[in-house]
PDB file of C-alpha atoms in Angstrom:
ATOM      1  CA  MET C1124     105.545 120.761 405.133  1.00  0.00           C
ATOM      2  CA  ILE C1125     108.583 118.710 404.150  1.00  0.00           C
ATOM      3  CA  GLU C1126     108.743 117.351 400.614  1.00  0.00           C
ATOM      4  CA  THR C1127     110.008 113.824 400.156  1.00  0.00           C
ATOM      5  CA  PHE C1128     112.810 113.077 397.717  1.00  0.00           C
ATOM      6  CA  GLY C1129     115.031 110.111 397.033  1.00  0.00           C
ATOM      7  CA  PRO C1130     113.767 106.516 397.200  1.00  0.00           C
ATOM      8  CA  GLU C1131     110.348 107.575 398.529  1.00  0.00           C
ATOM      9  CA  CYS C1132     109.679 109.878 395.538  1.00  0.00           C
ATOM     10  CA  VAL C1133     108.234 107.710 392.773  1.00  0.00           C
ATOM     11  CA  ARG C1134     107.416 108.990 389.293  1.00  0.00           C
ATOM     12  CA  PRO C1135     103.707 108.480 388.509  1.00  0.00           C
ATOM     13  CA  ALA C1136     103.049 105.554 386.204  1.00  0.00           C
ATOM     14  CA  GLN C1137     102.304 106.531 382.614  1.00  0.00           C
ATOM     15  CA  ARG C1138      98.903 105.711 381.178  1.00  0.00           C
ATOM     16  CA  ASP C1139      98.738 102.510 379.151  1.00  0.00           C
ATOM     17  CA  CYS C1140      97.920 102.794 375.471  1.00  0.00           C
ATOM     18  CA  PRO C1141      94.235 101.938 374.913  1.00  0.00           C
ATOM     19  CA  ARG C1142      95.011 100.404 371.491  1.00  0.00           C
ATOM     20  CA  CYS C1143      97.677  97.867 372.430  1.00  0.00           C
ATOM     21  CA  THR C1144      98.917  95.840 375.381  1.00  0.00           C
ATOM     22  CA  CYS C1145     102.637  96.575 375.097  1.00  0.00           C
ATOM     23  CA  CYS C1146     103.175 100.352 375.248  1.00  0.00           C
ATOM     24  CA  THR C1147     102.260 103.494 377.108  1.00  0.00           C
ATOM     25  CA  ALA C1148      99.985 106.022 375.441  1.00  0.00           C
ATOM     26  CA  VAL C1149     102.866 108.507 375.204  1.00  0.00           C
ATOM     27  CA  LEU C1150     105.167 106.016 373.483  1.00  0.00           C
ATOM     28  CA  CYS C1151     102.556 105.030 370.912  1.00  0.00           C
ATOM     29  CA  GLU C1152     101.737 108.664 370.187  1.00  0.00           C
ATOM     30  CA  ARG C1153     105.384 109.228 369.358  1.00  0.00           C
ATOM     31  CA  GLY C1154     105.776 105.909 367.568  1.00  0.00           C
ATOM     32  CA  ARG C1155     102.912 106.587 365.169  1.00  0.00           C
ATOM     33  CA  THR C1156     104.675 109.715 363.906  1.00  0.00           C
ATOM     34  CA  SER C1157     108.172 108.235 363.621  1.00  0.00           C
ATOM     35  CA  ILE C1158     109.611 105.832 361.075  1.00  0.00           C
ATOM     36  CA  ARG C1159     111.574 104.394 364.001  1.00  0.00           C
ATOM     37  CA  ARG C1160     108.279 103.081 365.424  1.00  0.00           C
ATOM     38  CA  CYS C1161     107.818 102.393 369.131  1.00  0.00           C
ATOM     39  CA  TYR C1162     110.691  99.912 368.941  1.00  0.00           C
ATOM     40  CA  GLY C1163     113.222 102.613 368.105  1.00  0.00           C
ATOM     41  CA  LEU C1164     112.004 105.087 370.692  1.00  0.00           C
ATOM     42  CA  THR C1165     112.301 103.046 373.861  1.00  0.00           C
ATOM     43  CA  SER C1166     115.120 101.685 375.979  1.00  0.00           C
ATOM     44  CA  GLU C1167     117.062  98.626 374.921  1.00  0.00           C
ATOM     45  CA  GLU C1168     115.728  96.481 377.757  1.00  0.00           C
ATOM     46  CA  THR C1169     112.084  97.059 376.710  1.00  0.00           C
ATOM     47  CA  ARG C1170     112.451  96.865 372.929  1.00  0.00           C
ATOM     48  CA  THR C1171     111.595  93.180 372.721  1.00  0.00           C
ATOM     49  CA  ALA C1172     108.255  93.821 374.404  1.00  0.00           C
ATOM     50  CA  VAL C1173     107.231  96.581 371.965  1.00  0.00           C
ATOM     51  CA  GLU C1174     108.835  95.247 368.769  1.00  0.00           C
ATOM     52  CA  PHE C1175     105.520  94.291 367.176  1.00  0.00           C
ATOM     53  CA  CYS C1176     103.392  97.129 368.495  1.00  0.00           C
ATOM     54  CA  PRO C1177     100.510  97.594 366.008  1.00  0.00           C
ATOM     55  CA  CYS C1178     100.148 101.296 366.799  1.00  0.00           C
ATOM     56  CA  SER C1179     103.335 102.214 364.931  1.00  0.00           C
ATOM     57  CA  ALA C1180     103.667  99.242 362.572  1.00  0.00           C
ATOM     58  CA  ALA C1181     104.299  99.624 358.864  1.00  0.00           C
ATOM     59  CA  SER C1182     101.234  97.430 358.309  1.00  0.00           C
ATOM     60  CA  THR C1183      98.977  99.940 360.100  1.00  0.00           C
ATOM     61  CA  ARG C1184      97.609 102.594 357.760  1.00  0.00           C
ATOM     62  CA  HIS C1185      98.616 106.209 358.271  1.00  0.00           C
ATOM     63  CA  THR C1186     101.552 105.589 360.608  1.00  0.00           C
ATOM     64  CA  ALA C1187     104.836 107.201 359.628  1.00  0.00           C
ATOM     65  CA  SER C1188     106.382 103.799 358.943  1.00  0.00           C
ATOM     66  CA  TRP C1189     103.391 102.876 356.722  1.00  0.00           C
ATOM     67  CA  ARG C1190     103.820 106.066 354.691  1.00  0.00           C
ATOM     68  CA  MET C1191     107.533 105.430 354.313  1.00  0.00           C
ATOM     69  CA  GLU C1192     106.914 101.872 353.123  1.00  0.00           C
ATOM     70  CA  GLN C1193     104.444 103.105 350.478  1.00  0.00           C
ATOM     71  CA  VAL C1194     107.161 105.389 349.131  1.00  0.00           C
ATOM     72  CA  ARG C1195     109.797 102.663 349.325  1.00  0.00           C
ATOM     73  CA  ALA C1196     107.694 100.110 347.428  1.00  0.00           C
ATOM     74  CA  THR C1197     106.739 102.685 344.808  1.00  0.00           C
ATOM     75  CA  ARG C1198     110.306 103.765 344.225  1.00  0.00           C
ATOM     76  CA  LEU C1199     111.391 100.122 344.060  1.00  0.00           C
ATOM     77  CA  ALA C1200     108.782  99.469 341.366  1.00  0.00           C
ATOM     78  CA  ARG C1201     109.727 102.502 339.290  1.00  0.00           C
ATOM     79  CA  GLU C1202     113.473 102.717 339.804  1.00  0.00           C
ATOM     80  CA  LEU C1203     114.695  99.184 340.558  1.00  0.00           C
ATOM     81  CA  PRO C1204     111.953  96.701 339.618  1.00  0.00           C
ATOM     82  CA  LEU C1205     112.083  93.016 340.363  1.00  0.00           C
ATOM     83  CA  ALA C1206     113.371  90.528 337.822  1.00  0.00           C
ATOM     84  CA  HIS C1207     110.643  89.392 335.441  1.00  0.00           C
ATOM     85  CA  ASP C1208     110.220  85.895 336.893  1.00  0.00           C
ATOM     86  CA  VAL C1209     110.107  87.235 340.461  1.00  0.00           C
ATOM     87  CA  GLU C1210     107.466  89.802 339.545  1.00  0.00           C
ATOM     88  CA  GLU C1211     105.416  87.170 337.736  1.00  0.00           C
ATOM     89  CA  LEU C1212     105.405  85.097 340.911  1.00  0.00           C
ATOM     90  CA  LEU C1213     104.090  88.110 342.812  1.00  0.00           C
ATOM     91  CA  ARG C1214     101.387  88.685 340.190  1.00  0.00           C
ATOM     92  CA  ALA C1215     100.283  85.070 340.490  1.00  0.00           C
ATOM     93  CA  MET C1216      99.843  85.567 344.236  1.00  0.00           C
ATOM     94  CA  ALA C1217      97.869  88.758 343.609  1.00  0.00           C
ATOM     95  CA  ALA C1218      95.558  86.823 341.286  1.00  0.00           C
ATOM     96  CA  GLY C1219      94.884  84.290 344.034  1.00  0.00           C
ATOM     97  CA  ALA C1220      96.590  81.418 342.240  1.00  0.00           C
ATOM     98  CA  ARG C1221      98.167  78.561 344.145  1.00  0.00           C
ATOM     99  CA  VAL C1222     101.757  79.271 343.192  1.00  0.00           C
ATOM    100  CA  GLU C1223     104.608  76.880 342.580  1.00  0.00           C
ATOM    101  CA  ASP C1224     108.120  78.111 343.268  1.00  0.00           C
ATOM    102  CA  PRO C1225     110.610  75.585 341.884  1.00  0.00           C
ATOM    103  CA  ASP C1226     113.280  78.267 341.487  1.00  0.00           C
ATOM    104  CA  GLU C1227     112.887  79.397 345.110  1.00  0.00           C
ATOM    105  CA  LEU C1228     112.145  83.023 344.227  1.00  0.00           C
ATOM    106  CA  PHE C1229     109.819  83.611 347.182  1.00  0.00           C
ATOM    107  CA  PRO C1230     112.617  84.666 349.601  1.00  0.00           C
ATOM    108  CA  GLN C1231     113.330  87.697 347.381  1.00  0.00           C
ATOM    109  CA  LEU C1232     109.739  88.847 347.795  1.00  0.00           C
ATOM    110  CA  LYS C1233     109.656  88.133 351.521  1.00  0.00           C
ATOM    111  CA  LEU C1234     112.902  90.042 352.076  1.00  0.00           C
ATOM    112  CA  ARG C1235     111.342  93.149 350.507  1.00  0.00           C
ATOM    113  CA  GLY C1236     108.103  92.792 352.473  1.00  0.00           C
ATOM    114  CA  LEU C1237     106.097  92.104 349.305  1.00  0.00           C
ATOM    115  CA  ALA C1238     105.036  88.568 350.246  1.00  0.00           C
ATOM    116  CA  GLN C1239     104.662  86.407 353.325  1.00  0.00           C
ATOM    117  CA  LEU C1240     103.694  82.906 354.373  1.00  0.00           C
ATOM    118  CA  VAL C1241     100.051  82.475 355.386  1.00  0.00           C
ATOM    119  CA  HIS C1242      99.225  79.024 356.770  1.00  0.00           C
ATOM    120  CA  GLY C1243     102.444  77.835 355.189  1.00  0.00           C
ATOM    121  CA  LEU C1244     101.588  79.114 351.709  1.00  0.00           C
ATOM    122  CA  PRO C1245     103.107  82.108 349.848  1.00  0.00           C
ATOM    123  CA  ALA C1246     100.778  85.132 349.799  1.00  0.00           C
ATOM    124  CA  ILE C1247     101.086  88.737 348.673  1.00  0.00           C
ATOM    125  CA  THR C1248     101.171  91.483 351.318  1.00  0.00           C
ATOM    126  CA  PRO C1249      99.461  94.885 351.115  1.00  0.00           C
ATOM    127  CA  LEU C1250     102.889  96.303 350.298  1.00  0.00           C
ATOM    128  CA  GLY C1251     103.103  93.841 347.427  1.00  0.00           C
ATOM    129  CA  HIS C1252      99.872  95.296 346.050  1.00  0.00           C
ATOM    130  CA  THR C1253     101.406  98.776 346.370  1.00  0.00           C
ATOM    131  CA  TYR C1254     104.395  97.592 344.357  1.00  0.00           C
ATOM    132  CA  LEU C1255     102.204  96.176 341.575  1.00  0.00           C
ATOM    133  CA  ALA C1256     100.051  99.314 341.509  1.00  0.00           C
ATOM    134  CA  ALA C1257     103.193 101.401 341.076  1.00  0.00           C
ATOM    135  CA  ARG C1258     104.238  99.157 338.196  1.00  0.00           C
ATOM    136  CA  ASP C1259     100.864  99.343 336.469  1.00  0.00           C
ATOM    137  CA  ASP C1260      99.484 102.798 337.291  1.00  0.00           C
ATOM    138  CA  VAL C1261     100.252 105.853 335.202  1.00  0.00           C
ATOM    139  CA  ARG C1262     102.669 108.046 337.149  1.00  0.00           C
ATOM    140  CA  SER C1263     103.441 111.526 335.850  1.00  0.00           C
ATOM    141  CA  PRO C1264     105.022 114.769 337.075  1.00  0.00           C
ATOM    142  CA  THR C1265     102.416 117.167 338.439  1.00  0.00           C
ATOM    143  CA  GLY C1266     102.333 120.401 340.388  1.00  0.00           C
ATOM    144  CA  VAL C1267     101.708 120.131 344.137  1.00  0.00           C
ATOM    145  CA  ARG C1268     101.419 122.799 346.824  1.00  0.00           C
ATOM    146  CA  VAL C1269     102.394 122.513 350.475  1.00  0.00           C
ATOM    147  CA  VAL C1270      99.405 123.766 352.444  1.00  0.00           C
ATOM    148  CA  ASP C1271     100.522 123.091 356.009  1.00  0.00           C
ATOM    149  CA  VAL C1272     103.572 121.850 357.900  1.00  0.00           C
ATOM    150  CA  ASP C1273     103.203 119.943 361.184  1.00  0.00           C
ATOM    151  CA  LEU C1274     106.588 119.851 362.878  1.00  0.00           C
ATOM    152  CA  LYS C1275     105.366 117.735 365.812  1.00  0.00           C
ATOM    153  CA  ALA C1276     103.902 114.998 363.610  1.00  0.00           C
ATOM    154  CA  ARG C1277     106.677 115.467 361.018  1.00  0.00           C
ATOM    155  CA  THR C1278     104.148 115.633 358.173  1.00  0.00           C
ATOM    156  CA  VAL C1279     102.991 118.111 355.542  1.00  0.00           C
ATOM    157  CA  GLN C1280      99.563 118.534 353.979  1.00  0.00           C
ATOM    158  CA  VAL C1281      99.922 118.707 350.208  1.00  0.00           C
ATOM    159  CA  GLU C1282      97.391 119.802 347.618  1.00  0.00           C
ATOM    160  CA  VAL C1283      97.441 117.894 344.312  1.00  0.00           C
ATOM    161  CA  PRO C1284      95.141 119.802 341.907  1.00  0.00           C
ATOM    162  CA  ALA C1285      95.418 117.149 339.188  1.00  0.00           C
ATOM    163  CA  TRP C1286      93.964 114.637 341.678  1.00  0.00           C
ATOM    164  CA  ARG C1287      91.416 116.604 343.748  1.00  0.00           C
ATOM    165  CA  PRO C1288      91.732 120.398 343.894  1.00  0.00           C
ATOM    166  CA  ASP C1289      89.898 120.774 347.210  1.00  0.00           C
ATOM    167  CA  GLU C1290      91.575 117.993 349.208  1.00  0.00           C
ATOM    168  CA  THR C1291      94.988 117.513 350.738  1.00  0.00           C
ATOM    169  CA  VAL C1292      97.074 114.414 351.298  1.00  0.00           C
ATOM    170  CA  THR C1293      99.570 113.705 354.040  1.00  0.00           C
ATOM    171  CA  VAL C1294     103.243 113.301 353.170  1.00  0.00           C
ATOM    172  CA  LEU C1295     106.210 112.772 355.469  1.00  0.00           C
ATOM    173  CA  LEU C1296     107.982 116.044 356.137  1.00  0.00           C
ATOM    174  CA  ASP C1297     111.426 114.473 355.974  1.00  0.00           C
ATOM    175  CA  GLN C1298     110.679 113.077 352.519  1.00  0.00           C
ATOM    176  CA  VAL C1299     110.028 116.590 351.200  1.00  0.00           C
ATOM    177  CA  LEU C1300     113.042 118.031 353.018  1.00  0.00           C
ATOM    178  CA  VAL C1301     115.422 115.406 351.628  1.00  0.00           C
ATOM    179  CA  ASP C1302     114.017 115.603 348.082  1.00  0.00           C
ATOM    180  CA  THR C1303     113.974 119.393 347.786  1.00  0.00           C
ATOM    181  CA  GLY C1304     116.722 120.661 350.064  1.00  0.00           C
ATOM    182  CA  PHE C1305     114.376 123.348 351.412  1.00  0.00           C
ATOM    183  CA  PRO C1306     114.243 123.987 355.182  1.00  0.00           C
ATOM    184  CA  ASP C1307     110.922 123.321 356.913  1.00  0.00           C
ATOM    185  CA  ASP C1308     110.212 127.030 357.463  1.00  0.00           C
ATOM    186  CA  MET C1309     110.268 127.646 353.692  1.00  0.00           C
ATOM    187  CA  LEU C1310     107.783 124.942 352.672  1.00  0.00           C
ATOM    188  CA  SER C1311     104.343 126.284 353.569  1.00  0.00           C
ATOM    189  CA  GLY C1312     102.535 127.696 350.525  1.00  0.00           C
ATOM    190  CA  ARG C1313     105.300 126.704 348.108  1.00  0.00           C
ATOM    191  CA  TRP C1314     104.697 124.865 344.848  1.00  0.00           C
ATOM    192  CA  PHE C1315     106.757 121.832 343.876  1.00  0.00           C
ATOM    193  CA  GLU C1316     106.614 119.168 341.220  1.00  0.00           C
ATOM    194  CA  ALA C1317     106.245 115.530 342.216  1.00  0.00           C
ATOM    195  CA  GLU C1318     105.660 112.174 340.575  1.00  0.00           C
ATOM    196  CA  ALA C1319     102.116 110.988 341.313  1.00  0.00           C
ATOM    197  CA  ASN C1320      99.559 108.386 340.289  1.00  0.00           C
ATOM    198  CA  TYR C1321      96.890 111.092 340.340  1.00  0.00           C
ATOM    199  CA  GLU C1322      94.348 109.027 338.403  1.00  0.00           C
ATOM    200  CA  THR C1323      93.679 106.870 341.473  1.00  0.00           C
ATOM    201  CA  SER C1324      90.389 107.367 343.316  1.00  0.00           C
ATOM    202  CA  ASP C1325      91.741 106.148 346.673  1.00  0.00           C
ATOM    203  CA  ALA C1326      93.580 108.691 348.812  1.00  0.00           C
ATOM    204  CA  ASP C1327      95.517 105.901 350.529  1.00  0.00           C
ATOM    205  CA  ARG C1328      96.823 104.720 347.156  1.00  0.00           C
ATOM    206  CA  LEU C1329      97.993 108.169 346.078  1.00  0.00           C
ATOM    207  CA  VAL C1330     101.777 108.102 346.504  1.00  0.00           C
ATOM    208  CA  LEU C1331     103.945 111.150 345.854  1.00  0.00           C
ATOM    209  CA  THR C1332     107.645 110.763 345.134  1.00  0.00           C
ATOM    210  CA  SER C1333     110.559 112.799 343.762  1.00  0.00           C
ATOM    211  CA  PHE C1334     109.613 116.262 344.996  1.00  0.00           C
ATOM    212  CA  ARG C1335     111.537 119.028 343.241  1.00  0.00           C
ATOM    213  CA  ALA C1336     111.384 122.792 342.969  1.00  0.00           C
ATOM    214  CA  THR C1337     109.658 124.341 339.971  1.00  0.00           C
ATOM    215  CA  GLY C1338     111.763 127.183 338.612  1.00  0.00           C
ATOM    216  CA  VAL C1339     112.918 128.248 342.083  1.00  0.00           C
ATOM    217  CA  PRO C1340     116.558 127.634 343.065  1.00  0.00           C
ATOM    218  CA  ALA C1341     117.044 125.648 346.230  1.00  0.00           C
ATOM    219  CA  PRO C1342     118.077 127.782 349.209  1.00  0.00           C
ATOM    220  CA  VAL C1343     121.784 128.106 349.905  1.00  0.00           C
ATOM    221  CA  SER C1344     123.131 127.903 353.440  1.00  0.00           C
ATOM    222  CA  ALA C1345     125.292 130.662 354.856  1.00  0.00           C
ATOM    223  CA  ASP C1346     128.340 128.371 354.734  1.00  0.00           C
ATOM    224  CA  GLU C1347     127.775 127.567 351.048  1.00  0.00           C
ATOM    225  CA  ALA C1348     127.248 131.238 350.176  1.00  0.00           C
ATOM    226  CA  THR C1349     130.636 132.291 351.527  1.00  0.00           C
TER     227      THR C1349
END
């Protein structure tokens, strides 16, 4: 039996994603777990076709890009809040009011993903609600424990006893790595402190930021130790 190579050897077509009409199942599986989304994980010639894939979009709950946007909006609210008049415009949208914008403040909200045009009228986005919640909710330092690390999905399961002692929440692995300086193989079972709105009853509204070690020095690399 002679095997055929070259032009006659064709790679089998990849299975289409059952949730969208633009990507393969493999691409969407990767895109959901990457802040780069499907758009950043495909070739340049096919990016236009997958740019708005819903499977990895920041507007789709529980994707990596959605989790990153929750953190971004929360940190914006706590660390670099909007000017008073811009925030008041956002609050008016949240209240369902028909807003007037004589000072043309809306573009500042749109640029940050906090507002959008719906049927030609300014409207708050879900991320805008996250921003306002971060402004209004009580956020305090609390102890958290890393229960599990998923290197493939690039996430960690974190226990927040002050919120619900018997449940875990999903946090992006890279967020914890950047905040703490710990390598991924030293996270499981370790306690940290993080800022959290642990009085919320909705797991999707619980946002953890500013992870830091609690009384344990960050690990030192071999190069730094010498």
